[in-house]
Amino acid sequence: MELKIEGEYEMSKKRIVLAYSGGLDTSVAIGWIGEQTGAEVIAVAVDVGQGGEDLEVIRQRALDCGAVEAYVADAKEEFASEYCMPALQANALYQDKYPLVSAISRPLIVKHLVRAARQFGADTMAHGCTGKGNDQVRFEVSFTSMAPDLSCISPVRDLALTRDVAIEYGQEHQLPIETTKHNPFSIDQNVWGRAVETGFLEDLWNAPTKDVYTYTDDPTYPPLPDELVISFEKGIPVAIDGNLMNPLQIIQELNTRAGAQGIGRIDIVEDRLVGIKSREIYEAPGAIALIEAHRELENVTIEREQARFKRQVDRRWAELVYDAQWFSPLKKSLDAFIKDTQTYVTGDIRLQLHGGRATVTGRRSESSLYDFNLATYETGDTFDQSYAKGFIEIYGLPAKLAAARDVKFGHGVDFGIGNL
Ligand code: ARG
């Protein structure tokens, strides 16, 4: 992260780096922050695979809106390898459903903001989140961890940049940005998935309409089943059907193929860190297919006790990342545990994608712990069943002692079958 400041900068004025999306709110924020604080604004846009506009177009728009500098970063591969892959290795699903799409992108965006702040001599960072969501916490707690010397402002929350103000400001200053188009939803998307909220979805009884979805087709009328083999090395997918690919390419390919089958649509009432329950719709076809495959390969290759413990660690990891703790010491320690568990998670998983589901239909691994001869009920059985009798006798001893004591104290042994 050590970056030298290049060239001479006019340092008489304060400089603020703004997490810039290219949309109305953050475009207006450039001028708004300037007016409210007197500072110069440096816009930072980070491509985490959200699709849409070209980075150069976004860069130019930031400058046209009054930014003194605009920094754009193609972080797609970095995001896939360093943020999506750890989430996959943790089988990360918050509340057993949400694959942390937005939660894992914020720490990376912050990393690029800090880099730009150092490069352009800024001492303050800004984001465009509201005061009701998780993302403000993720931005600001990550800032604290990465750059405790920098301060932070939140124009939407703290400088009263409401939507009405933004539209009016944009029109008044003739900013090169659409101010009339009204999207009923608040959307955040990247290569790991897509999050949609607000609008009529705020009524929990309203079913999502077709226009909510863009990453997935309707699974009700799916095309023919699609079968593929995903190869993993130490918990990282490295090939599909034998074709070597990097993590970004693998996620993208699965977004297309699993998306065509309507896999990864999620409708959930979620517990936000700020205490609010909120309705969210997600689409994460690639993430859900990959987690399904990865989890099954773990079932084959991870020792039982390690696997049982890992399920608890996975859950905790997802909660920490959801709760803005990406850079926290506990998350770092859990990372080390998870990495260690992946040593033997190498092998192939065959998946069938069809009608909204990714189903594992085959597994093979050189490092498998599955022993056919131990498991088989056919000839070739090497499991000596005579050992089971003694094992159960000793294993059941504590239960036996407790039951005998109950009898002694007259507490009976009525387990709902009546005292016989
Ligand atoms: N509720 C999700 C989270 O906290 C998604 C938030 C995405 N933001 C949005 N504007 N839709 O991770």
Short mmCIF file of C-alpha atoms and ligand atoms in Angstrom, two decimals:
data_model
loop_
_atom_site.label_atom_id
_atom_site.label_comp_id
_atom_site.label_asym_id
_atom_site.label_seq_id
_atom_site.Cartn_x
_atom_site.Cartn_y
_atom_site.Cartn_z
CA MET A 1 0.00 0.00 0.00
CA GLU A 2 3.01 2.33 0.19
CA LEU A 3 2.45 4.69 -2.71
CA LYS A 4 4.58 7.69 -3.43
CA ILE A 5 2.82 10.93 -4.20
CA GLU A 6 3.80 11.77 -7.71
CA GLY A 7 4.37 15.32 -8.77
CA GLU A 8 3.63 18.53 -6.96
CA TYR A 9 0.09 19.11 -5.78
CA GLU A 10 -1.56 22.30 -4.74
CA MET A 11 -2.00 21.43 -1.08
CA SER A 12 -3.44 24.67 0.18
CA LYS A 13 -6.93 23.23 -0.10
CA LYS A 14 -8.33 20.19 1.61
CA ARG A 15 -8.86 17.22 -0.64
CA ILE A 16 -11.52 14.56 -0.30
CA VAL A 17 -11.66 11.23 -2.10
CA LEU A 18 -15.18 10.13 -2.97
CA ALA A 19 -16.32 6.57 -3.73
CA TYR A 20 -17.89 7.33 -7.10
CA SER A 21 -20.39 5.09 -8.91
CA GLY A 22 -21.15 7.31 -11.89
CA GLY A 23 -24.80 7.61 -10.86
CA LEU A 24 -26.84 10.67 -9.94
CA ASP A 25 -26.18 10.81 -6.20
CA THR A 26 -22.41 10.55 -6.29
CA SER A 27 -22.16 12.80 -9.38
CA VAL A 28 -24.04 15.52 -7.54
CA ALA A 29 -22.01 14.77 -4.41
CA ILE A 30 -18.86 15.99 -6.18
CA GLY A 31 -20.15 19.56 -6.39
CA TRP A 32 -22.16 19.32 -3.20
CA ILE A 33 -19.19 18.31 -1.07
CA GLY A 34 -17.20 21.13 -2.63
CA GLU A 35 -19.90 23.67 -1.74
CA GLN A 36 -20.48 22.37 1.77
CA THR A 37 -16.85 21.90 2.80
CA GLY A 38 -14.75 24.03 0.45
CA ALA A 39 -12.64 20.97 -0.41
CA GLU A 40 -11.51 19.63 -3.76
CA VAL A 41 -13.00 16.28 -4.71
CA ILE A 42 -11.19 13.31 -6.20
CA ALA A 43 -13.61 10.76 -7.62
CA VAL A 44 -12.66 7.09 -7.33
CA ALA A 45 -14.57 4.48 -9.31
CA VAL A 46 -13.83 0.80 -8.78
CA ASP A 47 -14.93 -1.82 -11.27
CA VAL A 48 -15.88 -4.99 -9.39
CA GLY A 49 -17.72 -6.43 -12.36
CA GLN A 50 -20.92 -4.40 -12.05
CA GLY A 51 -21.19 -4.25 -15.83
CA GLY A 52 -22.72 -1.21 -17.46
CA GLU A 53 -20.67 1.77 -18.49
CA ASP A 54 -17.11 1.98 -19.65
CA LEU A 55 -14.67 3.17 -16.99
CA GLU A 56 -13.39 5.95 -19.21
CA VAL A 57 -16.93 7.33 -19.62
CA ILE A 58 -17.34 7.30 -15.85
CA ARG A 59 -13.98 9.00 -15.38
CA GLN A 60 -14.88 11.77 -17.80
CA ARG A 61 -18.26 12.29 -16.14
CA ALA A 62 -16.59 12.75 -12.76
CA LEU A 63 -14.33 15.43 -14.25
CA ASP A 64 -17.31 17.09 -15.99
CA CYS A 65 -19.12 17.18 -12.64
CA GLY A 66 -16.24 19.11 -11.13
CA ALA A 67 -13.82 16.55 -9.74
CA VAL A 68 -10.21 17.79 -9.74
CA GLU A 69 -8.99 14.24 -10.34
CA ALA A 70 -10.74 11.02 -11.27
CA TYR A 71 -9.21 7.64 -10.55
CA VAL A 72 -10.68 4.49 -12.02
CA ALA A 73 -9.57 0.98 -11.19
CA ASP A 74 -10.34 -2.24 -13.00
CA ALA A 75 -10.48 -4.44 -9.91
CA LYS A 76 -12.51 -7.32 -11.34
CA GLU A 77 -9.80 -9.96 -11.11
CA GLU A 78 -8.64 -8.74 -7.73
CA PHE A 79 -12.23 -8.87 -6.49
CA ALA A 80 -12.81 -12.38 -7.85
CA SER A 81 -9.53 -13.81 -6.53
CA GLU A 82 -9.12 -12.05 -3.22
CA TYR A 83 -12.70 -11.45 -2.11
CA CYS A 84 -15.05 -13.90 -3.86
CA MET A 85 -12.70 -16.88 -3.46
CA PRO A 86 -12.33 -16.50 0.32
CA ALA A 87 -16.13 -16.21 0.50
CA LEU A 88 -16.40 -19.45 -1.48
CA GLN A 89 -13.91 -21.25 0.73
CA ALA A 90 -16.03 -20.16 3.70
CA ASN A 91 -19.22 -21.25 1.88
CA ALA A 92 -20.35 -17.84 3.04
CA LEU A 93 -24.12 -17.44 3.23
CA TYR A 94 -25.42 -14.89 5.74
CA GLN A 95 -28.58 -16.20 7.38
CA ASP A 96 -27.92 -19.38 5.39
CA LYS A 97 -28.95 -17.60 2.18
CA TYR A 98 -27.20 -14.36 1.22
CA PRO A 99 -23.76 -14.79 -0.42
CA LEU A 100 -22.50 -11.37 0.81
CA VAL A 101 -22.46 -9.75 -2.62
CA SER A 102 -22.22 -6.13 -1.40
CA ALA A 103 -20.49 -6.92 1.87
CA ILE A 104 -17.34 -8.30 0.22
CA SER A 105 -17.01 -5.48 -2.30
CA ARG A 106 -16.81 -2.63 0.23
CA PRO A 107 -13.39 -3.51 1.71
CA LEU A 108 -11.91 -3.63 -1.80
CA ILE A 109 -13.42 -0.29 -2.76
CA VAL A 110 -11.98 1.15 0.44
CA LYS A 111 -8.55 -0.21 -0.43
CA HIS A 112 -8.61 1.69 -3.72
CA LEU A 113 -9.94 4.83 -2.03
CA VAL A 114 -7.09 4.79 0.45
CA ARG A 115 -4.60 4.24 -2.35
CA ALA A 116 -6.02 7.26 -4.22
CA ALA A 117 -6.06 9.36 -1.04
CA ARG A 118 -2.34 8.71 -0.59
CA GLN A 119 -1.59 9.32 -4.24
CA PHE A 120 -3.51 12.59 -4.49
CA GLY A 121 -2.80 13.93 -1.03
CA ALA A 122 -6.32 13.74 0.40
CA ASP A 123 -7.03 13.60 4.11
CA THR A 124 -10.72 12.75 4.04
CA MET A 125 -12.84 10.07 2.42
CA ALA A 126 -16.49 10.18 1.41
CA HIS A 127 -19.11 7.63 0.42
CA GLY A 128 -22.66 7.94 -0.86
CA CYS A 129 -24.44 5.55 1.53
CA THR A 130 -27.55 6.42 3.50
CA GLY A 131 -27.61 6.33 7.28
CA LYS A 132 -29.84 3.26 7.46
CA GLY A 133 -27.81 0.52 5.85
CA ASN A 134 -24.84 -1.76 6.41
CA ASP A 135 -22.65 -0.27 3.73
CA GLN A 136 -21.93 3.00 5.60
CA VAL A 137 -20.60 0.88 8.46
CA ARG A 138 -18.53 -1.30 6.13
CA PHE A 139 -16.96 1.75 4.46
CA GLU A 140 -16.20 3.60 7.64
CA VAL A 141 -14.97 0.67 9.72
CA SER A 142 -12.74 -0.39 6.82
CA PHE A 143 -11.39 3.18 6.57
CA THR A 144 -10.58 3.03 10.25
CA SER A 145 -8.65 -0.20 9.83
CA MET A 146 -6.75 0.74 6.67
CA ALA A 147 -6.13 4.43 7.23
CA PRO A 148 -6.78 5.54 10.79
CA ASP A 149 -5.18 8.91 10.00
CA LEU A 150 -7.87 9.85 7.45
CA SER A 151 -11.29 11.19 8.38
CA CYS A 152 -14.59 10.47 6.72
CA ILE A 153 -17.72 12.29 5.61
CA SER A 154 -21.00 10.93 4.34
CA PRO A 155 -22.78 13.56 2.18
CA VAL A 156 -26.10 11.74 1.86
CA ARG A 157 -26.28 11.13 5.59
CA ASP A 158 -24.39 14.08 7.09
CA LEU A 159 -24.60 16.85 4.46
CA ALA A 160 -28.32 16.32 3.74
CA LEU A 161 -27.89 15.37 0.11
CA THR A 162 -31.39 13.91 -0.35
CA ARG A 163 -32.63 12.59 -3.67
CA ASP A 164 -34.74 15.70 -4.32
CA VAL A 165 -31.78 17.94 -3.64
CA ALA A 166 -29.68 15.79 -5.96
CA ILE A 167 -32.17 16.04 -8.83
CA GLU A 168 -32.57 19.78 -8.41
CA TYR A 169 -28.83 20.33 -8.09
CA GLY A 170 -28.13 18.21 -11.17
CA GLN A 171 -30.60 20.15 -13.30
CA GLU A 172 -29.53 23.55 -12.01
CA HIS A 173 -25.86 22.87 -12.74
CA GLN A 174 -26.63 21.03 -15.99
CA LEU A 175 -24.60 18.04 -14.92
CA PRO A 176 -24.10 15.42 -17.63
CA ILE A 177 -26.29 12.91 -15.85
CA GLU A 178 -29.85 11.68 -16.23
CA THR A 179 -31.95 13.34 -13.52
CA THR A 180 -35.41 12.37 -14.71
CA LYS A 181 -35.24 8.60 -14.96
CA HIS A 182 -36.66 7.12 -11.79
CA ASN A 183 -35.58 3.61 -10.93
CA PRO A 184 -37.92 2.25 -8.27
CA PHE A 185 -35.21 -0.03 -6.86
CA SER A 186 -31.92 0.47 -5.10
CA ILE A 187 -29.49 -1.87 -6.83
CA ASP A 188 -25.93 -2.92 -6.09
CA GLN A 189 -24.26 -5.44 -8.35
CA ASN A 190 -20.93 -7.04 -9.06
CA VAL A 191 -19.57 -10.28 -10.44
CA TRP A 192 -20.55 -12.21 -7.27
CA GLY A 193 -24.21 -11.21 -7.60
CA ARG A 194 -26.85 -8.54 -7.51
CA ALA A 195 -28.82 -6.96 -4.65
CA VAL A 196 -32.19 -5.28 -5.15
CA GLU A 197 -34.20 -3.46 -2.52
CA THR A 198 -36.87 -0.82 -1.84
CA GLY A 199 -39.89 0.06 -3.97
CA PHE A 200 -42.88 -2.27 -3.76
CA LEU A 201 -40.58 -4.99 -2.30
CA GLU A 202 -40.83 -3.15 1.02
CA ASP A 203 -44.24 -4.78 1.44
CA LEU A 204 -43.21 -8.26 2.54
CA TRP A 205 -46.30 -9.82 1.00
CA ASN A 206 -45.52 -8.56 -2.51
CA ALA A 207 -43.92 -11.19 -4.71
CA PRO A 208 -41.00 -9.99 -6.84
CA THR A 209 -42.00 -9.13 -10.40
CA LYS A 210 -40.07 -10.20 -13.50
CA ASP A 211 -38.35 -6.82 -13.92
CA VAL A 212 -36.51 -7.29 -10.61
CA TYR A 213 -34.17 -9.85 -12.17
CA THR A 214 -31.40 -9.38 -14.72
CA TYR A 215 -28.72 -12.00 -13.87
CA THR A 216 -31.18 -14.91 -14.02
CA ASP A 217 -33.92 -16.19 -16.31
CA ASP A 218 -37.22 -17.43 -14.94
CA PRO A 219 -36.57 -20.99 -13.66
CA THR A 220 -40.19 -21.99 -14.24
CA TYR A 221 -39.59 -22.67 -17.93
CA PRO A 222 -35.95 -23.75 -18.03
CA PRO A 223 -33.97 -24.85 -21.06
CA LEU A 224 -32.68 -28.45 -21.16
CA PRO A 225 -30.42 -29.46 -18.24
CA ASP A 226 -26.84 -28.23 -18.42
CA GLU A 227 -24.15 -30.53 -17.02
CA LEU A 228 -20.61 -29.47 -16.20
CA VAL A 229 -17.55 -30.54 -14.24
CA ILE A 230 -15.84 -28.03 -11.96
CA SER A 231 -12.27 -28.82 -10.92
CA PHE A 232 -10.97 -27.42 -7.64
CA GLU A 233 -7.47 -27.06 -6.27
CA LYS A 234 -7.19 -26.39 -2.54
CA GLY A 235 -10.74 -25.06 -2.49
CA ILE A 236 -10.35 -22.78 -5.51
CA PRO A 237 -12.12 -23.59 -8.80
CA VAL A 238 -9.53 -23.81 -11.57
CA ALA A 239 -11.33 -25.37 -14.55
CA ILE A 240 -14.71 -26.03 -16.07
CA ASP A 241 -14.95 -29.17 -18.19
CA GLY A 242 -11.17 -29.36 -18.21
CA ASN A 243 -10.67 -25.81 -19.53
CA LEU A 244 -8.36 -23.91 -17.23
CA MET A 245 -9.72 -20.52 -16.19
CA ASN A 246 -9.03 -17.89 -13.57
CA PRO A 247 -11.56 -17.25 -10.77
CA LEU A 248 -13.11 -14.28 -12.57
CA GLN A 249 -13.67 -16.29 -15.75
CA ILE A 250 -15.14 -19.18 -13.79
CA ILE A 251 -17.60 -16.97 -11.95
CA GLN A 252 -18.57 -15.22 -15.18
CA GLU A 253 -19.11 -18.50 -17.04
CA LEU A 254 -21.26 -19.84 -14.20
CA ASN A 255 -23.22 -16.60 -13.99
CA THR A 256 -24.17 -17.17 -17.62
CA ARG A 257 -24.87 -20.90 -17.45
CA ALA A 258 -26.49 -21.07 -14.01
CA GLY A 259 -28.25 -17.77 -14.70
CA ALA A 260 -29.88 -19.29 -17.78
CA GLN A 261 -31.36 -21.96 -15.50
CA GLY A 262 -32.67 -19.42 -12.97
CA ILE A 263 -30.29 -20.58 -10.24
CA GLY A 264 -29.46 -18.31 -7.30
CA ARG A 265 -32.62 -16.25 -6.87
CA ILE A 266 -32.97 -15.34 -3.20
CA ASP A 267 -35.82 -13.54 -1.44
CA ILE A 268 -35.06 -12.89 2.22
CA VAL A 269 -35.96 -10.73 5.21
CA GLU A 270 -32.55 -9.87 6.50
CA ASP A 271 -31.19 -8.67 9.84
CA ARG A 272 -29.15 -5.56 9.21
CA LEU A 273 -26.28 -4.58 11.46
CA VAL A 274 -28.09 -1.33 12.32
CA GLY A 275 -30.98 -3.34 13.78
CA ILE A 276 -33.51 -2.96 10.97
CA LYS A 277 -35.10 -5.98 9.31
CA SER A 278 -35.20 -5.45 5.56
CA ARG A 279 -36.52 -7.28 2.51
CA GLU A 280 -33.86 -8.07 -0.06
CA ILE A 281 -33.87 -9.82 -3.38
CA TYR A 282 -30.58 -11.25 -4.59
CA GLU A 283 -29.43 -13.03 -7.69
CA ALA A 284 -26.16 -14.90 -7.49
CA PRO A 285 -26.18 -17.74 -10.00
CA GLY A 286 -22.42 -18.30 -10.16
CA ALA A 287 -21.90 -17.93 -6.41
CA ILE A 288 -24.67 -20.34 -5.48
CA ALA A 289 -23.56 -23.00 -8.00
CA LEU A 290 -19.96 -22.71 -6.83
CA ILE A 291 -20.84 -22.90 -3.13
CA GLU A 292 -22.95 -26.01 -3.78
CA ALA A 293 -20.05 -27.69 -5.58
CA HIS A 294 -17.38 -26.58 -3.11
CA ARG A 295 -19.36 -27.68 -0.09
CA GLU A 296 -19.81 -31.16 -1.50
CA LEU A 297 -16.11 -31.49 -2.31
CA GLU A 298 -15.44 -30.56 1.32
CA ASN A 299 -17.80 -33.34 2.41
CA VAL A 300 -15.62 -35.80 0.51
CA THR A 301 -12.21 -34.47 1.51
CA ILE A 302 -12.39 -32.88 4.97
CA GLU A 303 -12.10 -34.99 8.11
CA ARG A 304 -15.31 -35.20 10.14
CA GLU A 305 -14.38 -33.16 13.21
CA GLN A 306 -12.64 -30.49 11.16
CA ALA A 307 -15.71 -30.32 8.92
CA ARG A 308 -18.12 -30.00 11.83
CA PHE A 309 -16.07 -27.24 13.35
CA LYS A 310 -15.67 -25.52 9.99
CA ARG A 311 -19.44 -25.22 9.61
CA GLN A 312 -19.47 -23.06 12.74
CA VAL A 313 -16.47 -21.08 11.55
CA ASP A 314 -18.12 -20.55 8.14
CA ARG A 315 -21.22 -19.15 9.77
CA ARG A 316 -19.21 -16.83 12.01
CA TRP A 317 -17.07 -15.72 9.06
CA ALA A 318 -20.20 -14.76 7.11
CA GLU A 319 -21.58 -12.82 10.07
CA LEU A 320 -18.31 -10.96 10.60
CA VAL A 321 -18.04 -10.02 6.94
CA TYR A 322 -21.68 -8.96 6.85
CA ASP A 323 -21.08 -6.92 10.01
CA ALA A 324 -18.27 -4.80 8.51
CA GLN A 325 -15.43 -6.78 10.13
CA TRP A 326 -13.46 -7.71 6.99
CA PHE A 327 -10.22 -6.33 8.43
CA SER A 328 -10.82 -7.43 12.02
CA PRO A 329 -8.42 -9.65 13.98
CA LEU A 330 -11.03 -12.39 14.47
CA LYS A 331 -11.83 -12.51 10.75
CA LYS A 332 -8.09 -12.77 10.05
CA SER A 333 -7.75 -15.69 12.45
CA LEU A 334 -10.74 -17.47 10.93
CA ASP A 335 -9.17 -16.94 7.49
CA ALA A 336 -6.11 -18.83 8.68
CA PHE A 337 -8.24 -21.70 9.92
CA ILE A 338 -10.27 -21.85 6.70
CA LYS A 339 -7.15 -21.74 4.54
CA ASP A 340 -5.70 -24.66 6.48
CA THR A 341 -8.86 -26.73 5.96
CA GLN A 342 -8.57 -26.35 2.19
CA THR A 343 -5.29 -28.32 1.90
CA TYR A 344 -7.02 -31.42 0.50
CA VAL A 345 -10.08 -29.79 -1.11
CA THR A 346 -8.89 -30.79 -4.55
CA GLY A 347 -10.90 -32.74 -7.09
CA ASP A 348 -13.83 -32.64 -9.49
CA ILE A 349 -17.51 -32.05 -8.93
CA ARG A 350 -20.11 -32.78 -11.60
CA LEU A 351 -23.05 -30.39 -11.41
CA GLN A 352 -26.36 -30.48 -13.13
CA LEU A 353 -27.88 -27.05 -13.63
CA HIS A 354 -31.59 -27.13 -14.19
CA GLY A 355 -34.81 -25.37 -13.27
CA GLY A 356 -33.43 -23.14 -10.52
CA ARG A 357 -31.22 -25.75 -8.90
CA ALA A 358 -27.56 -26.70 -9.06
CA THR A 359 -27.38 -30.38 -8.10
CA VAL A 360 -24.21 -32.34 -7.48
CA THR A 361 -24.34 -35.63 -9.39
CA GLY A 362 -20.74 -36.80 -9.07
CA ARG A 363 -17.52 -36.29 -7.14
CA ARG A 364 -13.98 -37.59 -7.53
CA SER A 365 -10.78 -36.68 -5.72
CA GLU A 366 -7.30 -38.08 -5.25
CA SER A 367 -7.42 -36.75 -1.70
CA SER A 368 -10.84 -38.19 -0.91
CA LEU A 369 -11.49 -39.69 2.52
CA TYR A 370 -14.29 -41.81 1.12
CA ASP A 371 -13.23 -45.46 1.27
CA PHE A 372 -15.38 -47.64 -0.95
CA ASN A 373 -14.40 -50.80 0.90
CA LEU A 374 -15.41 -49.33 4.24
CA ALA A 375 -18.71 -47.97 2.93
CA THR A 376 -19.87 -50.84 0.75
CA TYR A 377 -22.60 -53.29 1.70
CA GLU A 378 -21.44 -55.55 -1.09
CA THR A 379 -18.52 -58.00 -1.09
CA GLY A 380 -15.14 -56.44 -0.50
CA ASP A 381 -16.25 -54.97 2.82
CA THR A 382 -13.22 -54.27 5.01
CA PHE A 383 -15.15 -52.83 7.96
CA ASP A 384 -15.07 -55.28 10.86
CA GLN A 385 -18.62 -55.03 12.21
CA SER A 386 -17.74 -56.93 15.38
CA TYR A 387 -15.97 -53.79 16.66
CA ALA A 388 -19.25 -51.85 16.58
CA LYS A 389 -20.72 -53.72 19.55
CA GLY A 390 -17.97 -52.67 21.97
CA PHE A 391 -17.87 -49.15 20.57
CA ILE A 392 -21.56 -48.62 21.23
CA GLU A 393 -21.29 -50.11 24.73
CA ILE A 394 -18.66 -47.57 25.74
CA TYR A 395 -20.08 -44.68 23.75
CA GLY A 396 -23.48 -45.22 25.39
CA LEU A 397 -22.06 -45.48 28.92
CA PRO A 398 -22.82 -41.89 30.04
CA ALA A 399 -26.44 -42.22 28.90
CA LYS A 400 -26.73 -45.54 30.71
CA LEU A 401 -25.39 -44.14 34.00
CA ALA A 402 -27.73 -41.14 33.82
CA ALA A 403 -30.75 -43.32 33.13
CA ALA A 404 -29.90 -45.60 36.07
CA ARG A 405 -29.69 -42.58 38.38
CA ASP A 406 -33.11 -41.34 37.19
CA VAL A 407 -34.57 -44.69 38.13
CA LYS A 408 -32.89 -44.57 41.55
CA PHE A 409 -34.43 -41.16 42.30
CA GLY A 410 -37.82 -42.19 40.98
CA HIS A 411 -37.77 -39.79 38.04
CA GLY A 412 -38.82 -42.60 35.80
CA VAL A 413 -37.96 -43.03 32.20
CA ASP A 414 -41.06 -41.61 30.55
CA PHE A 415 -40.02 -40.41 27.11
CA GLY A 416 -43.60 -39.87 25.97
CA ILE A 417 -44.40 -43.55 25.85
CA GLY A 418 -45.99 -43.69 29.31
CA ASN A 419 -44.49 -45.41 32.31
CA LEU A 420 -44.53 -49.02 31.25
N1 ARG B 1 -28.46 -5.67 2.29
C1 ARG B 1 -27.31 -6.05 1.55
C2 ARG B 1 -26.07 -5.91 2.38
O1 ARG B 1 -26.09 -5.21 3.33
C3 ARG B 1 -27.21 -5.38 0.21
C4 ARG B 1 -27.07 -3.89 0.22
C5 ARG B 1 -26.92 -3.44 -1.18
N2 ARG B 1 -27.14 -2.08 -1.42
C6 ARG B 1 -28.10 -1.63 -2.22
N3 ARG B 1 -28.13 -0.35 -2.47
N4 ARG B 1 -28.99 -2.39 -2.78
O2 ARG B 1 -25.07 -6.49 2.09
#
